[in-house]
């Protein structure tokens, strides 16, 4: 069985957590604060750990079917002895019996150890406040959503990301046109000049993030960007205390395709901006070569809020570093059509009156 | 009505020239377009989850170097369209 890491307060023995406001570990029981360096020794044994070996024993008279035990891990809580069942990717969680936060060292050791982590900067209260602001000013939001929606779950999760650095050598070809118009007494003229345009050069990207967890919706995670990598630090498992964390289950190789797509779009846009002075520009060919491409593994902070309204589930997310809050909201169809027909009626009347007045004065 | 007659008498423009049918069609079209844009814009406020297809936020500062910039003229094509000739008005 893999070892659990619980960060116990040296003063009172309570389970300490990472406090995003103080950027330190703090005991919620005796309010003692600890610098991150003070718990460095906890990480020393993580570095030397090898991979775990889970050998399952089937129950007497009952055999696990092939594949049934895949993806399930079992641990014993050091505080209360309760059994903690997690899926294969969980790296930090809390005991469902006593609530103590635990870090599953085996999930973050050896080749699984993250290179970087951006610690949480914003706490649960900030997430709740952002949620309230997110609902304000939305004219088509059903009136009952704000009052009736129930937050079923709010959790701070360190989401695994692959961060890609790469240099790009780019060559692009375009077809561009310039249009000139003039007229005389008898004809309207239009001359179109056609150009072949070439651009080539270099550009580099650093820490392009791609979500490494299949459990987290990729579009939701991309909506939370950008993350400021400048505030990332070397990984220290103590940052995870009090939060949930997953290890990656989408490898860097699997994530490369998405990184390539994003790098390609950014490169094309950067070079196309240098094609100026034309009325139309169409790309005819591109050649992008990546050099010095590397991938690093990091944990980025995200608050996830699961709510329920009118029998529907809604997921909201907040960037735990910058506070950017996203989440799609339902649309009240009645309000939609009300605004539609109101605008239609007012604008039509104004347009009719304007035409009449113009006809009079001209 | 009196206001309209006053405006007509000042401008000398008879209202019988005003094509009401055409004007109503144009007004309804503008109204429809404005309503569509407004309603879709309000609906757009409810959506905040989007794919981020570009890595532009992660461009390394100062790394962009344009090494080749070549614009070559290929050819021209000129089109002409005859202007509609207006008939002179008879009294």
Coordinates of C-alpha atoms in Angstrom, one line a residue:
Chain A
X1 CA 0.0 0.0 0.0
X2 CA 1.3 3.5 -0.8
X3 CA 2.3 5.8 1.9
X4 CA 0.0 8.7 2.8
X5 CA 1.5 12.0 3.7
X6 CA -0.4 14.0 6.3
X7 CA 1.1 17.3 7.4
X8 CA 0.6 17.3 11.1
X9 CA 1.1 20.4 13.2
X10 CA 4.1 20.0 15.5
X11 CA 2.3 22.1 18.1
X12 CA -1.1 20.5 18.4
X13 CA -1.0 17.5 16.1
X14 CA -3.9 18.8 13.9
X15 CA -3.9 18.4 10.2
X16 CA -2.4 21.6 8.6
X17 CA -3.3 23.0 5.2
X18 CA -1.8 25.3 2.7
X19 CA -3.3 28.8 3.2
X20 CA -3.7 30.7 -0.1
X21 CA -4.0 34.1 1.6
X22 CA -0.8 33.7 3.6
X23 CA 1.0 31.5 1.1
X24 CA 2.1 29.4 4.0
X25 CA 1.0 26.3 5.8
X26 CA -1.3 27.0 8.7
X27 CA -2.9 24.9 11.3
X28 CA -6.7 25.6 11.4
X29 CA -6.8 24.4 15.0
X30 CA -4.1 26.4 16.8
X31 CA -3.5 29.0 14.0
X32 CA 0.3 28.3 14.0
X33 CA 1.9 29.2 10.7
X34 CA 4.8 27.4 9.0
X35 CA 7.1 28.4 6.2
X36 CA 7.2 26.1 3.2
X37 CA 10.9 25.4 3.9
X38 CA 10.1 24.1 7.4
X39 CA 8.5 21.1 5.9
X40 CA 11.1 20.4 3.2
X41 CA 12.2 17.3 4.9
X42 CA 8.9 15.7 4.2
X43 CA 9.7 15.9 0.6
X44 CA 13.2 14.3 0.8
X45 CA 11.9 10.8 1.0
X46 CA 9.5 11.5 -1.9
X47 CA 12.5 12.1 -4.2
X48 CA 14.0 8.7 -3.5
X49 CA 10.8 6.7 -3.7
X50 CA 10.4 4.3 -6.6
X51 CA 7.2 3.2 -8.2
X52 CA 4.5 1.5 -6.2
X53 CA 3.3 -2.0 -6.6
X54 CA -0.3 -2.7 -5.9
X55 CA -1.0 -6.4 -5.6
X56 CA -4.7 -7.1 -5.2
X57 CA -6.0 -10.1 -3.3
X58 CA -9.2 -11.4 -4.4
X59 CA -11.8 -12.4 -1.8
X60 CA -12.5 -16.0 -1.0
X61 CA -15.1 -17.4 -3.3
X62 CA -15.1 -14.3 -5.4
X63 CA -12.7 -13.3 -8.1
X64 CA -12.2 -9.9 -9.6
X65 CA -13.0 -9.8 -13.3
X66 CA -10.2 -8.7 -15.5
X67 CA -10.0 -5.0 -15.5
X68 CA -12.4 -4.4 -12.5
X69 CA -9.6 -3.5 -10.2
X70 CA -8.0 -1.1 -12.7
X71 CA -8.3 2.4 -11.6
X72 CA -9.1 1.9 -7.9
X73 CA -6.7 2.4 -5.1
X74 CA -7.2 1.9 -1.4
X75 CA -5.4 3.6 1.5
X76 CA -5.7 3.6 5.2
X77 CA -6.0 7.0 6.9
X78 CA -3.2 7.6 9.4
X79 CA -5.5 9.6 11.6
X80 CA -8.6 7.5 12.0
X81 CA -7.8 4.3 10.2
X82 CA -10.7 4.8 7.8
X83 CA -10.4 3.3 4.4
X84 CA -9.9 5.9 1.7
X85 CA -10.9 4.7 -1.8
X86 CA -9.6 6.8 -4.7
X87 CA -9.3 6.4 -8.4
X88 CA -6.0 5.7 -10.0
X89 CA -5.2 9.3 -10.6
X90 CA -5.9 10.9 -7.2
X91 CA -2.8 12.4 -5.7
X92 CA -4.3 14.4 -2.9
X93 CA -7.6 14.2 -1.2
X94 CA -9.2 14.2 2.3
X95 CA -10.3 11.3 4.4
X96 CA -14.1 10.9 4.0
X97 CA -14.4 9.9 7.7
X98 CA -12.3 12.5 9.6
X99 CA -11.8 15.1 6.9
X100 CA -8.0 15.1 7.3
X101 CA -6.2 16.2 4.1
X102 CA -3.8 13.6 2.8
X103 CA -1.2 13.6 0.0
X104 CA -0.6 10.3 -1.7
X105 CA 3.1 10.4 -2.1
X106 CA 3.3 7.4 -4.4
X107 CA 1.3 9.3 -7.0
X108 CA 3.8 12.1 -7.1
X109 CA 7.1 10.3 -6.8
X110 CA 9.7 9.3 -9.3
X111 CA 8.8 10.0 -12.8
X112 CA 5.4 11.2 -11.6
X113 CA 6.8 14.1 -9.6
X114 CA 5.7 17.4 -11.0
X115 CA 8.3 19.9 -12.0
X116 CA 6.4 22.9 -11.0
X117 CA 3.3 24.0 -9.0
X118 CA 1.4 27.3 -9.0
X119 CA 0.1 27.5 -5.4
X120 CA -3.5 28.6 -4.8
X121 CA -3.7 32.4 -4.4
X122 CA -7.4 32.6 -3.8
X123 CA -9.5 30.8 -1.3
X124 CA -13.0 29.3 -1.3
X125 CA -14.6 32.5 -0.1
X126 CA -13.1 34.3 -3.1
X127 CA -14.5 31.6 -5.4
X128 CA -18.0 32.0 -3.9
X129 CA -17.8 35.8 -4.3
X130 CA -16.7 35.5 -7.9
X131 CA -19.7 33.1 -8.5
X132 CA -22.1 35.8 -7.3
X133 CA -20.5 38.4 -9.6
X134 CA -20.6 36.0 -12.5
X135 CA -24.4 35.9 -12.2
X136 CA -24.8 39.7 -12.1
X137 CA -25.8 41.7 -15.2
X138 CA -26.9 38.7 -17.2
X139 CA -30.2 39.9 -18.7
X140 CA -31.2 36.5 -20.1
X141 CA -30.4 34.5 -17.0
X142 CA -33.6 32.9 -15.5
X143 CA -34.6 35.0 -12.5
X144 CA -34.8 31.9 -10.3
X145 CA -31.2 30.7 -11.0
X146 CA -29.5 33.0 -8.5
X147 CA -31.9 32.1 -5.7
X148 CA -32.6 28.5 -6.4
X149 CA -29.3 27.1 -7.6
X150 CA -27.6 25.0 -5.0
X151 CA -23.9 24.6 -4.9
X152 CA -23.5 20.9 -4.4
X153 CA -19.8 20.8 -4.3
X154 CA -16.9 23.3 -4.2
X155 CA -13.4 21.9 -4.4
X156 CA -9.9 23.3 -4.9
X157 CA -8.1 21.0 -7.2
X158 CA -4.5 21.0 -8.5
X159 CA -5.0 20.0 -12.1
X160 CA -2.1 18.3 -13.9
X161 CA -0.8 20.2 -16.9
X162 CA 1.8 19.5 -19.5
X163 CA 3.8 22.7 -20.3
X164 CA 5.4 22.8 -23.7
X165 CA 8.3 25.0 -24.7
X166 CA 9.4 25.1 -28.3
X167 CA 11.1 27.2 -30.9
X168 CA 9.5 27.4 -34.3
X169 CA 11.0 28.0 -37.8
X170 CA 8.2 29.1 -40.0
X171 CA 7.7 29.7 -43.7
X172 CA 4.4 30.9 -45.0
X173 CA 3.1 31.8 -48.5
X174 CA 0.1 33.9 -49.2
X175 CA -2.0 35.1 -52.1
X176 CA -3.0 38.8 -51.6
X177 CA -4.9 41.3 -53.6
X178 CA -5.3 45.1 -53.8
X179 CA -8.4 46.5 -55.4
X180 CA -8.7 49.9 -57.0
X181 CA -12.0 51.4 -58.1
X182 CA -12.7 54.4 -60.3
X183 CA -15.3 55.5 -62.7
X184 CA -16.0 57.8 -65.6
X185 CA -19.3 59.0 -67.2
X186 CA -20.0 55.6 -68.7
X187 CA -18.4 52.9 -66.7
X188 CA -17.4 51.8 -63.2
X189 CA -13.9 50.2 -63.2
X190 CA -12.4 47.8 -60.8
X191 CA -8.7 46.7 -61.0
X192 CA -7.5 43.8 -58.9
X193 CA -3.7 43.5 -58.5
X194 CA -2.6 40.0 -57.4
X195 CA 0.5 39.4 -55.3
X196 CA 2.5 36.4 -54.1
X197 CA 3.6 37.1 -50.5
X198 CA 6.2 35.2 -48.6
X199 CA 7.1 35.4 -44.9
X200 CA 9.7 33.4 -43.0
X201 CA 11.3 33.6 -39.6
X202 CA 11.4 32.3 -36.1
X203 CA 9.2 32.5 -33.0
X204 CA 9.3 30.8 -29.6
X205 CA 6.7 29.7 -27.1
X206 CA 7.1 28.8 -23.5
X207 CA 4.9 26.9 -21.1
X208 CA 2.0 26.3 -23.4
X209 CA -0.4 24.5 -21.1
X210 CA -2.3 21.4 -22.1
X211 CA -4.6 19.7 -19.6
X212 CA -3.2 16.3 -18.6
X213 CA -6.3 15.0 -16.9
X214 CA -9.1 13.2 -18.7
X215 CA -11.4 14.0 -15.8
X216 CA -11.2 17.7 -16.4
X217 CA -13.0 19.1 -19.4
X218 CA -10.3 20.5 -21.7
X219 CA -12.4 23.4 -23.0
X220 CA -13.3 24.5 -19.4
X221 CA -9.6 24.4 -18.5
X222 CA -8.6 26.4 -21.6
X223 CA -11.2 29.0 -20.7
X224 CA -9.4 29.7 -17.4
X225 CA -6.2 30.7 -19.1
X226 CA -3.8 32.4 -18.9
X227 CA -1.9 31.1 -15.9
X228 CA 1.1 33.2 -15.0
X229 CA 4.0 30.9 -14.9
X230 CA 6.2 33.5 -13.3
X231 CA 4.5 32.7 -10.0
X232 CA 5.2 29.0 -10.3
X233 CA 7.6 27.4 -7.8
X234 CA 9.5 24.1 -7.7
X235 CA 7.1 21.4 -6.6
X236 CA 6.6 20.9 -2.9
X237 CA 4.0 18.4 -1.8
X238 CA 3.1 20.6 1.1
X239 CA 1.3 23.0 -1.2
X240 CA -1.3 20.3 -1.8
X241 CA -2.3 19.9 1.8
X242 CA -6.0 20.9 2.1
X243 CA -6.7 20.6 -1.6
X244 CA -7.4 17.8 -4.0
X245 CA -4.9 16.9 -6.7
X246 CA -4.7 14.4 -9.5
X247 CA -1.8 13.0 -11.3
X248 CA -1.8 13.0 -15.1
X249 CA -3.5 10.3 -17.0
X250 CA -3.0 11.9 -20.4
X251 CA 0.6 11.6 -21.3
X252 CA 2.8 14.4 -22.8
X253 CA 2.9 12.5 -26.1
X254 CA -0.9 12.4 -26.2
X255 CA -1.0 16.2 -25.3
X256 CA 1.4 17.1 -28.0
X257 CA -1.2 17.3 -30.7
X258 CA -3.2 20.0 -28.9
X259 CA 0.0 21.9 -28.2
X260 CA 1.0 21.7 -31.8
X261 CA -2.4 23.0 -32.9
X262 CA -2.2 26.0 -30.6
X263 CA 1.4 26.8 -31.6
X264 CA 0.5 26.6 -35.3
X265 CA -2.4 29.0 -34.9
X266 CA -0.4 31.5 -32.9
X267 CA 2.6 31.3 -35.4
X268 CA 0.3 31.8 -38.4
X269 CA -1.4 34.7 -36.8
X270 CA 1.9 36.4 -35.8
X271 CA 3.3 36.2 -39.3
X272 CA 0.1 37.1 -41.0
X273 CA 0.0 40.3 -39.1
X274 CA 3.0 41.4 -41.0
X275 CA 1.1 41.1 -44.3
X276 CA -0.2 44.6 -44.5
X277 CA -1.7 47.0 -47.1
X278 CA -3.9 44.4 -48.9
X279 CA -7.6 44.1 -49.4
X280 CA -7.5 40.3 -49.1
X281 CA -5.0 37.8 -47.9
X282 CA -5.3 34.0 -48.2
X283 CA -2.8 31.5 -46.9
X284 CA -1.6 29.2 -49.6
X285 CA 1.0 27.1 -47.8
X286 CA 2.8 26.8 -44.4
X287 CA 5.8 25.0 -43.2
X288 CA 6.4 25.0 -39.4
X289 CA 9.3 23.1 -37.9
X290 CA 9.6 22.7 -34.1
X291 CA 13.0 22.8 -32.5
X292 CA 14.1 22.2 -28.9
X293 CA 10.5 21.1 -28.0
X294 CA 10.3 20.0 -24.4
X295 CA 7.5 19.2 -22.0
X296 CA 7.3 19.8 -18.3
X297 CA 4.8 18.6 -15.8
X298 CA 3.0 21.0 -13.5
X299 CA 0.1 21.3 -11.2
X300 CA -2.1 24.4 -11.6
X301 CA -4.8 25.6 -9.1
X302 CA -8.4 25.5 -10.1
X303 CA -11.6 25.9 -8.0
X304 CA -14.5 23.8 -9.3
X305 CA -18.1 24.5 -8.3
X306 CA -20.8 22.0 -9.2
X307 CA -24.3 23.3 -8.9
X308 CA -27.7 22.0 -9.6
X309 CA -30.7 24.0 -10.9
X310 CA -34.0 22.8 -12.2
X311 CA -32.8 19.3 -12.5
X312 CA -29.7 20.4 -14.5
X313 CA -26.1 20.3 -13.5
X314 CA -23.8 23.2 -14.1
X315 CA -20.1 23.3 -13.7
X316 CA -18.2 26.5 -12.9
X317 CA -14.5 27.0 -12.6
X318 CA -12.2 29.7 -11.2
X319 CA -8.5 30.1 -11.9
X320 CA -7.1 29.7 -8.4
X321 CA -4.2 32.1 -9.3
X322 CA -5.8 34.9 -11.2
X323 CA -9.5 34.6 -10.2
X324 CA -10.8 34.3 -13.7
X325 CA -14.3 32.8 -13.4
X326 CA -16.0 30.9 -16.2
X327 CA -19.0 28.7 -16.6
X328 CA -21.9 28.6 -19.0
X329 CA -25.3 29.8 -17.7
X330 CA -28.8 28.8 -18.9
X331 CA -30.9 31.1 -21.1
X332 CA -34.5 32.0 -20.3
X333 CA -36.2 31.6 -23.7
X334 CA -39.1 33.9 -22.7
X335 CA -36.7 36.7 -21.9
X336 CA -34.8 36.1 -25.1
X337 CA -37.9 36.6 -27.2
X338 CA -39.1 39.5 -25.1
X339 CA -35.8 41.4 -25.8
X340 CA -35.9 40.3 -29.4
X341 CA -39.4 41.6 -30.2
X342 CA -38.9 44.7 -28.1
X343 CA -35.8 45.7 -30.0
X344 CA -37.5 44.7 -33.3
X345 CA -40.5 46.9 -32.6
X346 CA -38.5 50.0 -31.5
X347 CA -35.9 49.8 -34.2
X348 CA -38.4 49.2 -37.0
X349 CA -40.5 52.3 -35.9
X350 CA -37.3 54.4 -35.7
X351 CA -36.1 53.2 -39.1
X352 CA -39.5 54.0 -40.7
X353 CA -39.7 57.5 -39.2
X354 CA -36.1 58.2 -40.2
X355 CA -36.8 57.2 -43.8
X356 CA -39.9 59.4 -43.8
X357 CA -38.0 62.4 -42.5
X358 CA -35.1 61.9 -44.9
X359 CA -37.6 61.7 -47.8
X360 CA -39.0 65.0 -46.7
X361 CA -35.8 66.9 -46.4
X362 CA -34.1 65.5 -49.5
Chain B
X1 CA -51.2 65.7 -39.7
X2 CA -50.9 69.5 -39.4
X3 CA -47.2 69.1 -38.6
X4 CA -46.7 67.0 -41.7
X5 CA -48.5 69.5 -43.9
X6 CA -46.4 72.3 -42.4
X7 CA -43.1 70.4 -43.2
X8 CA -44.4 69.7 -46.7
X9 CA -45.2 73.3 -47.3
X10 CA -41.8 74.4 -46.0
X11 CA -39.9 71.9 -48.0
X12 CA -42.2 71.8 -51.0
X13 CA -41.9 68.0 -51.1
X14 CA -45.1 66.1 -51.5
X15 CA -45.6 63.0 -49.3
X16 CA -47.2 61.1 -52.2
X17 CA -43.7 60.3 -53.5
X18 CA -42.9 58.3 -50.3
X19 CA -43.0 54.6 -51.1
X20 CA -44.5 53.2 -47.9
X21 CA -44.3 49.6 -48.9
X22 CA -40.6 49.8 -49.6
X23 CA -40.0 51.9 -46.5
X24 CA -41.8 49.4 -44.3
X25 CA -39.9 46.5 -45.8
X26 CA -36.6 48.3 -45.2
X27 CA -37.7 49.3 -41.6
X28 CA -38.7 45.7 -40.8
X29 CA -35.4 44.4 -42.2
X30 CA -33.4 46.8 -40.1
X31 CA -35.5 46.0 -37.1
X32 CA -35.0 42.3 -37.6
X33 CA -31.2 42.7 -37.9
X34 CA -31.0 44.9 -34.8
X35 CA -33.2 42.5 -32.8
X36 CA -31.1 39.5 -33.8
X37 CA -27.8 41.2 -33.0
X38 CA -29.1 42.5 -29.7
X39 CA -30.7 39.2 -28.6
X40 CA -27.7 37.1 -29.6
X41 CA -25.3 39.6 -27.9
X42 CA -27.3 39.2 -24.7
X43 CA -27.3 35.5 -25.0
X44 CA -23.5 35.6 -25.6
X45 CA -23.1 37.0 -22.1
X46 CA -24.2 33.6 -20.8
X47 CA -21.4 31.7 -22.5
X48 CA -17.9 32.0 -21.1
X49 CA -16.4 28.6 -21.8
X50 CA -14.4 28.6 -25.0
X51 CA -11.5 26.7 -26.5
X52 CA -8.3 28.7 -26.6
X53 CA -7.0 27.7 -30.0
X54 CA -4.0 30.0 -30.0
X55 CA -0.8 29.9 -27.9
X56 CA -0.3 33.6 -28.4
X57 CA -0.4 34.3 -24.6
X58 CA 2.7 32.1 -24.3
X59 CA 4.9 33.7 -26.9
X60 CA 8.3 34.2 -25.6
X61 CA 9.0 37.9 -25.3
X62 CA 11.3 39.2 -28.1
X63 CA 11.5 35.8 -29.8
X64 CA 9.6 36.8 -33.0
X65 CA 12.1 37.4 -35.9
X66 CA 10.9 38.1 -39.4
X67 CA 13.8 36.9 -41.6
X68 CA 12.1 36.9 -45.0
X69 CA 9.6 39.4 -46.3
X70 CA 8.9 39.2 -50.0
X71 CA 5.9 40.7 -51.8
X72 CA 5.9 39.9 -55.5
X73 CA 3.4 41.5 -58.0
X74 CA 1.9 38.8 -60.2
X75 CA -0.7 40.3 -62.5
X76 CA -3.6 42.7 -62.8
X77 CA -7.2 42.1 -63.8
X78 CA -9.5 45.0 -64.7
X79 CA -13.3 44.8 -65.0
X80 CA -15.7 47.4 -66.0
X81 CA -19.4 47.7 -65.6
X82 CA -21.6 50.0 -67.6
X83 CA -23.4 52.7 -65.6
X84 CA -27.2 52.7 -66.0
X85 CA -28.1 55.6 -68.2
X86 CA -31.1 57.7 -66.8
X87 CA -33.8 58.7 -69.2
X88 CA -34.6 62.4 -69.4
X89 CA -37.9 63.4 -67.8
X90 CA -40.6 64.7 -69.9
X91 CA -43.1 67.2 -68.5

